[in-house]
Structure formats: structure tokens, C-alpha cells
Short mmCIF file of C-alpha atoms in Angstrom, two decimals:
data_model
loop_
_atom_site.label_atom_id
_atom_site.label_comp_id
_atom_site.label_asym_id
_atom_site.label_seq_id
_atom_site.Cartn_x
_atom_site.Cartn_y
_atom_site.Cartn_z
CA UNK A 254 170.52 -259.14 129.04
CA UNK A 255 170.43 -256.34 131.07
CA UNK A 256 168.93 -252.54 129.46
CA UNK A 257 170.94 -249.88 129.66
CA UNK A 258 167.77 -246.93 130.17
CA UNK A 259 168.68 -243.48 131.36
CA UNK A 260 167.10 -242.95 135.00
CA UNK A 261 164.24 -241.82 135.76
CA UNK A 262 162.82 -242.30 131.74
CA UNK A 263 159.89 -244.48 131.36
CA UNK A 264 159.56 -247.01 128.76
CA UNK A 265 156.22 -245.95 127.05
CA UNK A 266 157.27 -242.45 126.67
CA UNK A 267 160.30 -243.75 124.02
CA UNK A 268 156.97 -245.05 122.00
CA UNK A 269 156.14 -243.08 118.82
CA UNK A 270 152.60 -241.86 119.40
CA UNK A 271 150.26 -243.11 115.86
CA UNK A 272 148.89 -239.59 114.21
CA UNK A 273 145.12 -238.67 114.69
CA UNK A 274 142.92 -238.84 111.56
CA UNK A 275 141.29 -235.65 110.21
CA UNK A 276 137.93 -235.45 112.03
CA UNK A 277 135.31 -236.16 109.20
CA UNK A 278 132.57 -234.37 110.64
CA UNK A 279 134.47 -230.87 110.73
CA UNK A 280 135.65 -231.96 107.22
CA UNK A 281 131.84 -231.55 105.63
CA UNK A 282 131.09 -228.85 107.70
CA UNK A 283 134.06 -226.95 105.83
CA UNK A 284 133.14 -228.24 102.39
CA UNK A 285 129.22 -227.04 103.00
CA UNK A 286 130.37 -223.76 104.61
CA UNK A 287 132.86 -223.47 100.48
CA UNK A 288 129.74 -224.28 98.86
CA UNK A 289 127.44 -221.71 100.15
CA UNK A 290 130.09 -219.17 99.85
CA UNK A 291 131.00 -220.07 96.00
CA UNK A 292 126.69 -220.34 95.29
CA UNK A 293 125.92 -216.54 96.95
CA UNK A 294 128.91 -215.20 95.04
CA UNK A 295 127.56 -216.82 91.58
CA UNK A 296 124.03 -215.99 92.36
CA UNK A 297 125.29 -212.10 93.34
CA UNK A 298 127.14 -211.91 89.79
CA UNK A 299 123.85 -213.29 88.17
CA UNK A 300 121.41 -210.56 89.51
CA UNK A 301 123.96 -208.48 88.88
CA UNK A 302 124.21 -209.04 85.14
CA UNK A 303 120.57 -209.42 84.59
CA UNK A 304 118.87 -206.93 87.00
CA UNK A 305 121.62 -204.35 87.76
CA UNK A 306 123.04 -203.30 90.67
CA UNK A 307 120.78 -200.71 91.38
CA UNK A 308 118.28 -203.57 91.56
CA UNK A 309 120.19 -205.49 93.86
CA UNK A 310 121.03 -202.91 96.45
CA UNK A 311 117.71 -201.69 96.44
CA UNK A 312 116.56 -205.54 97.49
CA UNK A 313 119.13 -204.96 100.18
CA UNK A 314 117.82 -201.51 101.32
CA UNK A 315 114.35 -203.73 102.17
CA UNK A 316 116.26 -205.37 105.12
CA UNK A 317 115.29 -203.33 107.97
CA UNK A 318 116.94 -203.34 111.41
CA UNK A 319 115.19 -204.89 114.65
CA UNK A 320 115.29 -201.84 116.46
CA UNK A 321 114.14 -198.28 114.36
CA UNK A 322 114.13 -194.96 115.04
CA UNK A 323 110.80 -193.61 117.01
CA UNK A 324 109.52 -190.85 114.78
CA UNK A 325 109.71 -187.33 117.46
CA UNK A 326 107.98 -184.35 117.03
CA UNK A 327 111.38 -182.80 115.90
CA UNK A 328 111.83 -185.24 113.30
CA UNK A 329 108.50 -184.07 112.12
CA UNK A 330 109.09 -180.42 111.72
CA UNK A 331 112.42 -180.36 110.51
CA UNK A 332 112.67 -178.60 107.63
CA UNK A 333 114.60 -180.50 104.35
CA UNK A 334 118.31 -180.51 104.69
CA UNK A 335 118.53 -180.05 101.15
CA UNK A 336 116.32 -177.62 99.14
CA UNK A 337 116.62 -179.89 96.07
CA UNK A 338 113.52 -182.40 95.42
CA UNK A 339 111.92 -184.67 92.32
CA UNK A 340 108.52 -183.32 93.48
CA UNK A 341 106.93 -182.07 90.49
CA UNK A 342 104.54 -178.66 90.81
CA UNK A 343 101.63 -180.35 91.42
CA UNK A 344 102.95 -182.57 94.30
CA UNK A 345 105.14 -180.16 95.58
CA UNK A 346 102.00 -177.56 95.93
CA UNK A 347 99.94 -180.48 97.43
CA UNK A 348 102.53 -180.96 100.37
CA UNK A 349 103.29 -177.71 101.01
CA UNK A 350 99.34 -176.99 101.84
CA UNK A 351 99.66 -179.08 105.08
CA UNK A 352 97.85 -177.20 107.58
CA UNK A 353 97.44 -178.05 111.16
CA UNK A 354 93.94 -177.93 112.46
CA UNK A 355 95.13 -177.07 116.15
CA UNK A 356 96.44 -173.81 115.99
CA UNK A 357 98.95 -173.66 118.99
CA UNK A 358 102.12 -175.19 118.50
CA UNK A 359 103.34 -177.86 120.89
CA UNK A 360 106.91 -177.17 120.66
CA UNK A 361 108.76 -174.09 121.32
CA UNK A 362 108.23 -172.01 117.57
CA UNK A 363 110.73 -169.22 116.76
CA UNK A 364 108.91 -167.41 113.41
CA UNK A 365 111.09 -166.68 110.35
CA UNK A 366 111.02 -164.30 107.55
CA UNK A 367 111.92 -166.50 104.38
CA UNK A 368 113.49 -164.51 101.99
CA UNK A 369 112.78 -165.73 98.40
CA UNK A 370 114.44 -164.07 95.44
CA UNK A 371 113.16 -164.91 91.97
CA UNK A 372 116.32 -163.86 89.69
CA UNK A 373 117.27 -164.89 86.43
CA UNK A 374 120.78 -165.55 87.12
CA UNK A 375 123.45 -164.15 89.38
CA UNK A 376 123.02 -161.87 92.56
CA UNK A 377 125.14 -158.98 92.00
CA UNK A 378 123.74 -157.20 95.55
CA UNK A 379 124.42 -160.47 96.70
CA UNK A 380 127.40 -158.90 99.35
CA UNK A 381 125.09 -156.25 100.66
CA UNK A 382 122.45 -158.72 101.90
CA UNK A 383 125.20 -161.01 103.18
CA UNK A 384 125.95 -157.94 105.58
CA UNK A 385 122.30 -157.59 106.29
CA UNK A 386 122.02 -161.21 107.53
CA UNK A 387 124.89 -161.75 109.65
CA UNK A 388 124.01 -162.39 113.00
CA UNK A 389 120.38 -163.30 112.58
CA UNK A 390 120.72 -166.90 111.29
CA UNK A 391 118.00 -168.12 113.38
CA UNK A 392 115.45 -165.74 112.13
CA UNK A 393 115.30 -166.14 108.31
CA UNK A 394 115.92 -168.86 105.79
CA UNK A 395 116.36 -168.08 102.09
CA UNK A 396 114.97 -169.55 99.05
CA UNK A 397 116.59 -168.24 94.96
CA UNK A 398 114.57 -169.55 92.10
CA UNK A 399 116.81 -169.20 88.89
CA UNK A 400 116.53 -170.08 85.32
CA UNK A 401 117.29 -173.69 84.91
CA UNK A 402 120.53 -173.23 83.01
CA UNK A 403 122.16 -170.95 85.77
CA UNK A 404 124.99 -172.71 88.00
CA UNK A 405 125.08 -171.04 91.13
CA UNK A 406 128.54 -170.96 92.90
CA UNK A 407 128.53 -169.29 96.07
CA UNK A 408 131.08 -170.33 98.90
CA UNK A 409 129.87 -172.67 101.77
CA UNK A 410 130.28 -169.76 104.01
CA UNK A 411 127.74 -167.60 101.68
CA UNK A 412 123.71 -167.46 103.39
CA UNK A 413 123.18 -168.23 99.69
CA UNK A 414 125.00 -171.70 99.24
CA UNK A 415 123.19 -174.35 98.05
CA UNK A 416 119.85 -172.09 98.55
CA UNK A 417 118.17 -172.56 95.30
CA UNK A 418 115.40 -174.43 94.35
CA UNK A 419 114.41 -176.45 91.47
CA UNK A 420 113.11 -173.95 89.02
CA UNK A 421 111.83 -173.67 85.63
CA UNK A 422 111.79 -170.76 83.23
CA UNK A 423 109.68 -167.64 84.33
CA UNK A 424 108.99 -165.09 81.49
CA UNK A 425 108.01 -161.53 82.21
CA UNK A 426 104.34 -161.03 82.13
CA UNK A 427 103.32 -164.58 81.73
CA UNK A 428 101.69 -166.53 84.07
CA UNK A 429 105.03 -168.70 83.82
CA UNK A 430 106.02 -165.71 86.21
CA UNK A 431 103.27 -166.53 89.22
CA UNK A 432 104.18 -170.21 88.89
CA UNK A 433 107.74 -169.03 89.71
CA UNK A 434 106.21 -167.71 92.89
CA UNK A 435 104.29 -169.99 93.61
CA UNK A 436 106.95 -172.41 93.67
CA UNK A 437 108.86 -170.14 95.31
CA UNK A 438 106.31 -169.76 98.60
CA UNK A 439 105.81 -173.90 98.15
CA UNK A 440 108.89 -174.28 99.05
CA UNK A 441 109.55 -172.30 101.99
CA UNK A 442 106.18 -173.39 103.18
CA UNK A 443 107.66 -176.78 103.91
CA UNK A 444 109.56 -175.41 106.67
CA UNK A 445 106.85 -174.77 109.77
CA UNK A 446 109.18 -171.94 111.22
CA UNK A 447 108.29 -169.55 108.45
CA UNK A 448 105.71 -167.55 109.21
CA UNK A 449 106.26 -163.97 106.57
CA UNK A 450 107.28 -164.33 102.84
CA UNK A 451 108.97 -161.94 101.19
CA UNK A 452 109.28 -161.80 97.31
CA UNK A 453 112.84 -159.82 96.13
CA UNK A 454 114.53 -159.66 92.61
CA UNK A 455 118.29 -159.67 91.86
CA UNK A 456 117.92 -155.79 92.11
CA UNK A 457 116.40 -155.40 95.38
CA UNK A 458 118.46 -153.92 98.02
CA UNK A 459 117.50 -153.06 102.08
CA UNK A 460 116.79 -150.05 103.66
CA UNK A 461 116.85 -150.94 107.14
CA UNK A 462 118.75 -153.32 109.23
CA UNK A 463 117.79 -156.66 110.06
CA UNK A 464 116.28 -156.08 113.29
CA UNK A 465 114.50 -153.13 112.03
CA UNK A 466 112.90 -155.39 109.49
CA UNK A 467 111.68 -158.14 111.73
CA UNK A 468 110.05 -155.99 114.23
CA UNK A 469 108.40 -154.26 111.30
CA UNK A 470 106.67 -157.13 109.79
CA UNK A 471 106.81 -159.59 112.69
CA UNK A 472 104.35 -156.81 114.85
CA UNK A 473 102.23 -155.88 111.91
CA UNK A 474 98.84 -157.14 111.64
CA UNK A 475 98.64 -157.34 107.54
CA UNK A 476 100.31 -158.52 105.16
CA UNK A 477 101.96 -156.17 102.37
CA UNK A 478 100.54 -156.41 99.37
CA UNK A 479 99.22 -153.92 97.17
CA UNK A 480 95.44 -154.18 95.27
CA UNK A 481 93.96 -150.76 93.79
CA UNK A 482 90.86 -150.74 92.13
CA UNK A 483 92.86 -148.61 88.91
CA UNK A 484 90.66 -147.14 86.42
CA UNK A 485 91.44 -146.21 83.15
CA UNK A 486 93.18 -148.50 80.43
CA UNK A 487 95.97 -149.78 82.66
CA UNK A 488 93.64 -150.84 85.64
CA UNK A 489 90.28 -151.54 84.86
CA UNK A 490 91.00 -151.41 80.86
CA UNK A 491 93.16 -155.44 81.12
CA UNK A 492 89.61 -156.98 82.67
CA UNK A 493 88.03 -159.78 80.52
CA UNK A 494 84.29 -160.40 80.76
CA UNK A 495 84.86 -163.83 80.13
CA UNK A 496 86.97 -163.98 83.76
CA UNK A 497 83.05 -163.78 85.31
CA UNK A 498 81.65 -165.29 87.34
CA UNK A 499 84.67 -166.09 89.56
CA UNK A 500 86.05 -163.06 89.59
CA UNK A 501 83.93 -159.68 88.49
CA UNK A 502 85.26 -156.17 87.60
CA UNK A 503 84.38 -154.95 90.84
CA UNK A 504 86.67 -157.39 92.15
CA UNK A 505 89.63 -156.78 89.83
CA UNK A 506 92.84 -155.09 91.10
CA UNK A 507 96.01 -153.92 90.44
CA UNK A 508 99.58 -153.92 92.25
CA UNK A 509 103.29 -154.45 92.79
CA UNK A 510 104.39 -157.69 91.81
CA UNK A 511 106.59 -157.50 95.21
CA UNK A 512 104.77 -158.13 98.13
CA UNK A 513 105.04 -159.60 101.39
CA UNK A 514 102.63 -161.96 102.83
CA UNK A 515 102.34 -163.89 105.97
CA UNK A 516 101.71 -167.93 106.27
CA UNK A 517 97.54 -167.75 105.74
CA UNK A 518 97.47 -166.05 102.55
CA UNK A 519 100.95 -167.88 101.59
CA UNK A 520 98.82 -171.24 101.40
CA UNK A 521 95.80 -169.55 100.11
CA UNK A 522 98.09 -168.65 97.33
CA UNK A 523 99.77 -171.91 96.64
CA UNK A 524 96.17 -174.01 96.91
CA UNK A 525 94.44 -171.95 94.00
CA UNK A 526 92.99 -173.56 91.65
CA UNK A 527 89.69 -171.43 91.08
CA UNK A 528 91.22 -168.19 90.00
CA UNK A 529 94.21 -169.19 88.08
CA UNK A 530 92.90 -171.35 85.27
CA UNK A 531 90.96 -167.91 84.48
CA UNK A 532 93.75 -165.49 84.80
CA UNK A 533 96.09 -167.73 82.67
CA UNK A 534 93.72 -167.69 79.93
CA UNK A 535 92.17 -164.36 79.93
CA UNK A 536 95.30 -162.27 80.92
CA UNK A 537 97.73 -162.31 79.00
CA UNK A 538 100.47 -159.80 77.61
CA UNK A 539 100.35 -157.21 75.92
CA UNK A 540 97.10 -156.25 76.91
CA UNK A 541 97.16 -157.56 80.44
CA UNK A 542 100.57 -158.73 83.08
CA UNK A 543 99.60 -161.43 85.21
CA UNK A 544 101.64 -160.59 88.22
CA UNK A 545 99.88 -157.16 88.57
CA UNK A 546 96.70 -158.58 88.92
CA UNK A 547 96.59 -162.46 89.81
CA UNK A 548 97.55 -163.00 93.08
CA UNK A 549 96.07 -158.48 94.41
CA UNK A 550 92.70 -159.91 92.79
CA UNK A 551 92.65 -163.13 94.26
CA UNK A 552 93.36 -162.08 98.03
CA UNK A 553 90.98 -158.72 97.90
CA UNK A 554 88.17 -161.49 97.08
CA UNK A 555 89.00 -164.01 99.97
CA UNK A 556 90.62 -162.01 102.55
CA UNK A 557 90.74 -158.32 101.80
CA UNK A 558 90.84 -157.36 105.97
CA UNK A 559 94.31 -159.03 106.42
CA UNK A 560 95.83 -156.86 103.09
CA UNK A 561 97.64 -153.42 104.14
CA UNK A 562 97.17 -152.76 100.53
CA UNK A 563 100.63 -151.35 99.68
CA UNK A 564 104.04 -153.14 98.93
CA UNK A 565 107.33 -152.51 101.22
CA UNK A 566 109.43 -152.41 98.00
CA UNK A 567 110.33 -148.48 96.81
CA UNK A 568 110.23 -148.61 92.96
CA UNK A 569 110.25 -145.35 90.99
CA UNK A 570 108.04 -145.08 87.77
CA UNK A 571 108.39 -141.43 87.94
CA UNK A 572 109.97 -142.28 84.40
CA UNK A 573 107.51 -143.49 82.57
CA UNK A 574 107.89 -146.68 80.28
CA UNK A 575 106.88 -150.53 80.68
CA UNK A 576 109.36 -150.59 83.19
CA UNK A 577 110.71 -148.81 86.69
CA UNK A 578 113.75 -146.67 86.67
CA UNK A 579 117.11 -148.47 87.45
CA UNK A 580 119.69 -146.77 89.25
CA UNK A 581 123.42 -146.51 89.03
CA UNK A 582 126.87 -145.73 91.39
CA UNK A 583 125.65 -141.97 90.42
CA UNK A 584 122.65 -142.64 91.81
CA UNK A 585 124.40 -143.68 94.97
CA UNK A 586 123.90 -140.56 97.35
CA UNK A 587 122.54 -139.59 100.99
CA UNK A 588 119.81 -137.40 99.26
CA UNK A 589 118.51 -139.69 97.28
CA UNK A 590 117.87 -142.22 100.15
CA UNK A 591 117.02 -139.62 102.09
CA UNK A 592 113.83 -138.88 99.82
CA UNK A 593 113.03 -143.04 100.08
CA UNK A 594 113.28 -143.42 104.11
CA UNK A 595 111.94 -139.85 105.28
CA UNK A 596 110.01 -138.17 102.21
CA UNK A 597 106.88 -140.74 102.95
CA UNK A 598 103.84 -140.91 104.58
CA UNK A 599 101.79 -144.32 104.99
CA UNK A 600 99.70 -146.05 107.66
CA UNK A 601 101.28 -149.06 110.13
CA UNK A 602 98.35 -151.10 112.37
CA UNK A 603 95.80 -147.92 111.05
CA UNK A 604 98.22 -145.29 112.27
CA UNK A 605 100.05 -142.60 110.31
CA UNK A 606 104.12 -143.69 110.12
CA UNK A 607 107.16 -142.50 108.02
CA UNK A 608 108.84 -145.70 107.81
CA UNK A 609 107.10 -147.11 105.13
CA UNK A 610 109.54 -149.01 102.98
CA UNK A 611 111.74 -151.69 103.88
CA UNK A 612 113.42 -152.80 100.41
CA UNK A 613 114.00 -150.54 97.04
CA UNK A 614 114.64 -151.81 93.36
CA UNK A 615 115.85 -151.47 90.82
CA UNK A 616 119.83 -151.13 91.35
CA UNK A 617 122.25 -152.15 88.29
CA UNK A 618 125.22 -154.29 89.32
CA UNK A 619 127.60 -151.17 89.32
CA UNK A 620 125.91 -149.80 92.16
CA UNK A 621 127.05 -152.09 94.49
CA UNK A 622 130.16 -150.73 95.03
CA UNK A 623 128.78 -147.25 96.39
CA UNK A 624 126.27 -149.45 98.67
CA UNK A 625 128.71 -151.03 100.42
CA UNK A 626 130.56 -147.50 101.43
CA UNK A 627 127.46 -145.59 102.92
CA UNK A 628 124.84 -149.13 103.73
CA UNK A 629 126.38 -148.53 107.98
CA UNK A 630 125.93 -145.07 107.88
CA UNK A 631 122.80 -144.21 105.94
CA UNK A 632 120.93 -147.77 106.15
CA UNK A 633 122.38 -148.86 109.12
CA UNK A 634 123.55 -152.44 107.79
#
């Protein structure tokens, strides 16, 4: 019997072709790849439930890459990108002591002024001195030490956002005050391009424009800080016998609590620990103010040549009372700033000068107003 086949077909490819088994080997190798995956997901939830999670990513945070980072020079001496630390005092005074032996930099150094203003709260002058900054953001950094409680919130475009550091209470005439200072000059010691410190209040306003400023303290060769041997009961009357041997009454002195100091005497400040224990015990209000005396006695002992023994901060006790005048939008006139910048007489590098204050306190919140309308005019801002 002849087959009828359509031309050109061939026989075997009319044949059903027999399906291929599943290949066991890639079969396991699927069912061991499930089993892993199901046993790290149980053993995650486990450590997760007994540890925590902190736990567990902090196990993962021990997995380091192949390749790091090399540590640079400029990874060395940048300062903090946040102002906000868990150091405690005592660790934070340690670090900030670092001194180089080798006194020549080996990078290119531009020197700051650090501006550091202890306040208890808001900055009401805080628009004047944003005016007094602008344009010099490579010459200064800023440092606010607060009360605890107080929420800053100034704007990201404000020179004082996110400029405060951690801070505990500071009460007037305590030595809870110096610590504040202390703390204050810690912390702006941990950024090497900071060469002057400046202490300001909430009050404190400037007389002179920025440039004016950093000439005037960047080409002096002291540091600004007054220490009078003061007799009488207000001087000589607050010393303690029982402050000998380290310090002596021909040692003690007397001065503004607002100084200016450069980065030496900034470090010999924050490194005390022979003068303070004494000073904490034996001076203490009402009969003696610790910020008159601690840190004028302490630097007249040690390094009395580098002091220009006088503050750059105008305050007027021409009053009388425990405490300086304060001045109000009346107060606010040409004269009266007049009598501040050219009604004085003073010495600069040993030489007579007229210029001879930089900042003035105390101004009330009201005054501000009145500052802003005559600060290009009469100081130049």
C-alpha cells in the first residue's frame, strides 16, 4: 500500500518528541538556595526580638569595606560639622587642649575670630551682628551657649543657625559662670582656624565694622583682658588667705568679665586645674564674683607680658550699683557714641591710640530698632 506523504516532509519529523525530565541537580540547588533564605530571615527576626535592632545594625556597621578612605591632612583639621557632641566637660576640655608641638602649619591657615556669646536665652541684637558679618564668612565662626531649656530658632540663612553648643546652667557670680566659658572657648578650640576668642553677652553690640575689627585684634600683640591690682574692699578686700600658696595677694586681680584672648592663653584657660579648685571654693558671692577675678588672676601669674590689661567691651558703671547701666532707643544718639569711639585714650602695641573699644554693653532689646537706623552711618556696619 502505497503512503500518501506531502513532499518534501520527512518521516521522523511527524514523531512526537518524549518531554525532558526536570534536571535533579538544579532541583536541590533551588531547594538549598529556599532554605538559606527562610533560616537568615528566622534567625534576623530572632536577634531582632531578643537583642533589638539597634543591636543588630550595629553588628552590621562592623562590616567594613575592602577599600577605606586614606585619612588627609584636611580630614584632620576639619572642624565638626555639627556643634552638638555627648562629650562631657571633662572630655570635651581634654580634647580641646590638643596642641601641636611644631609650630608652623603645613597647610595653608586662614586665622578666625570665634565669636562666642554666653546668653541666657534669645539674641535680641541678633539683626545688627547679622549685618556686621555679612561678607566675612571665612573669617569668623560663632559659638552661643544658652540655658539648657532655651530652643533656639533662627532661619538656615541666619550666621546663628544651629550655632549653639551644649550648655548647662551658668548663674551670675558663680563659678557655674567660668565653666560656661570655659566650655564656651573648648569648643571653638576644636576648630584649628581660630586663633582670637571673643566673649559677648546678648547685650553686646559693635562699634566698628568687621574689617575694622579683624585688623584690630588680628595685628595686636596681646590679648585683651583686663587684671588691676584694686585696693580697697572691692579689689583686694574678696582675697582669701586660704587661696595661698597657689595664688598670693600680690597676685590677685580684678577685671571685666569680657575679654578677648588669643589661642595660647585660650588653652591655658581651658587646661586649669591648679587655680580653679581654689577660686571655686574660696570665692564665692556675695563677698567675692568669680568672673572678676578667676581667669585676670590666673593669666597675670602665668603670662602677664602677653595681657594688654584692658577689655575691648565699653560698659558704663558711671551709675553705681552691682550692675552696669543699660541703655535704651533714648539712649540711641550720635553724641552718645560719639563719647564711646572718640572721648578715649588707651595704648595699642605700647603706643597712645583713640580707638580703644571695639564692642559696648549693655543695650535692652528696644534699642535695636534705633541701631539699625544710624549702625552705616555712625558705626559703619
Amino acid at each position: 500500500m502505497q503512503s500518501r506523504m506531502e513532499e518534501g516532509k520527512d518521516p521522523a519529523a511527524l514523531r512526537t518528541t518524549p518531554s525532558r525530565p526536570f534536571p535533579l541537580r538544579l532541583l536541590k540547588f533551588f531547594l538549598v538556595f529556599l532554605v538559606i533564605g527562610l533560616g537568615a530571615s528566622f534567625l534576623s527576626m530572632y536577634m531582632i526580638r531578643h537583642f533589638g535592632i539597634h543591636n543588630v545594625a550595629l553588628i552590621q556597621s562592623t562590616i567594613k569595606p575592602c577599600f577605606e578612605q586614606p585619612v588627609t591632612i584636611e580630614s584632620l583639621i576639619r572642624p565638626p560639622s555639627s556643634l552638638l557632641h555627648s562629650m562631657n566637660d571633662t572630655e570635651l576640655f581634654w580634647r580641646a587642649t590638643f596642641v601641636p608641638r611644631i609650630k608652623s602649619y603645613p597647610f595653608k591657615r586662614t586665622p578666625k575670630i570665634a565669636f562666642m556669646f554666653l546668653t541666657k536665652g534669645p539674641l535680641p541684637m541678633a539683626p545688627l551682628w547679622e549685618k556686621f558679618f555679612k561678607g566675612n564668612e571665612r573669617l569668623y565662626s560663632i559659638y552661643v551657649h544658652s540655658l539648657p531649656s532655651y530652643s533656639a530658632d533662627f532661619p538656615p540663612s541666619s550666621v546663628f543657625h544651629k550655632r549653639q553648643i551644649p550648655s548647662q546652667v551658668a548663674e551670675w557670680g558663680m563659678m557655674s559662670m567660668c565653666d560656661a566659658e570655659r566650655r564656651l572657648l573648648a569648643n571653638a578650640l576644636l576648630d584649628i582656624s581660630n586663633e582670637w576668642f571673643i566673649l559677648l553677652s546678648e547685650s553686646c553690640i559693635p562699634l566698628q565694622n568687621f574689617s575694622i575689627v579683624y585688623r584690630y585684634i588680628s595685628r595686636s600683640r596681646y590679648s585683651f583682658m583686663g587684671a588691676v591690682d584694686e585696693p580697697g574692699p572691692y579689689g583686694r578686700g574678696r582675697y582669701e588667705e586660704n587661696m595661698a600658696p597657689e595664688i598670693n595677694m600680690s597676685d590677685w586681680r580684678k577685671g571685666s568679665q569680657w575679654f578677648e584672648v588669643n589661642r595660647e592663653l585660650a588653652v591655658r584657660i581651658v587646661e586649669d586645674s591648679t587655680y580653679y579648685p581654689k577660686l571655686k571654693e574660696f570665692c564665692v558671692p556675695h563677698k567675692c564674683y568669680v568672673d572678676e577675678h578667676y581667669f585676670q588672676t590666673m593669666l597675670t601669674i602665668n603670662t602677664p607680658h602677653l595681657l594688654a590689661n584692658r577689655s575691648l567691651t565699653f560698659v558704663d558703671w558711671s551709675r553705681g550699683g552691682a550692675h552696669p547701666a543699660t541703655f535704651g532707643k533714648d539712649d540711641i544718639k550720635e553724641e552718645f557714641f560719639k563719647k564711646i569711639l572718640q572721648d578715649q585714650t588707651c595704648l595699642y602695641n605700647n603706643q597712645p591710640s583713640s580707638l580703644c573699644f571695639l564692642f559696648a554693653r549693655k543695650f535692652a532689646p528696644n534699642a535695636l530698632g534705633p541701631l539699625l537706623d544710624i549702625a552705616t552711618k555712625t558705626l559703619g556696619i
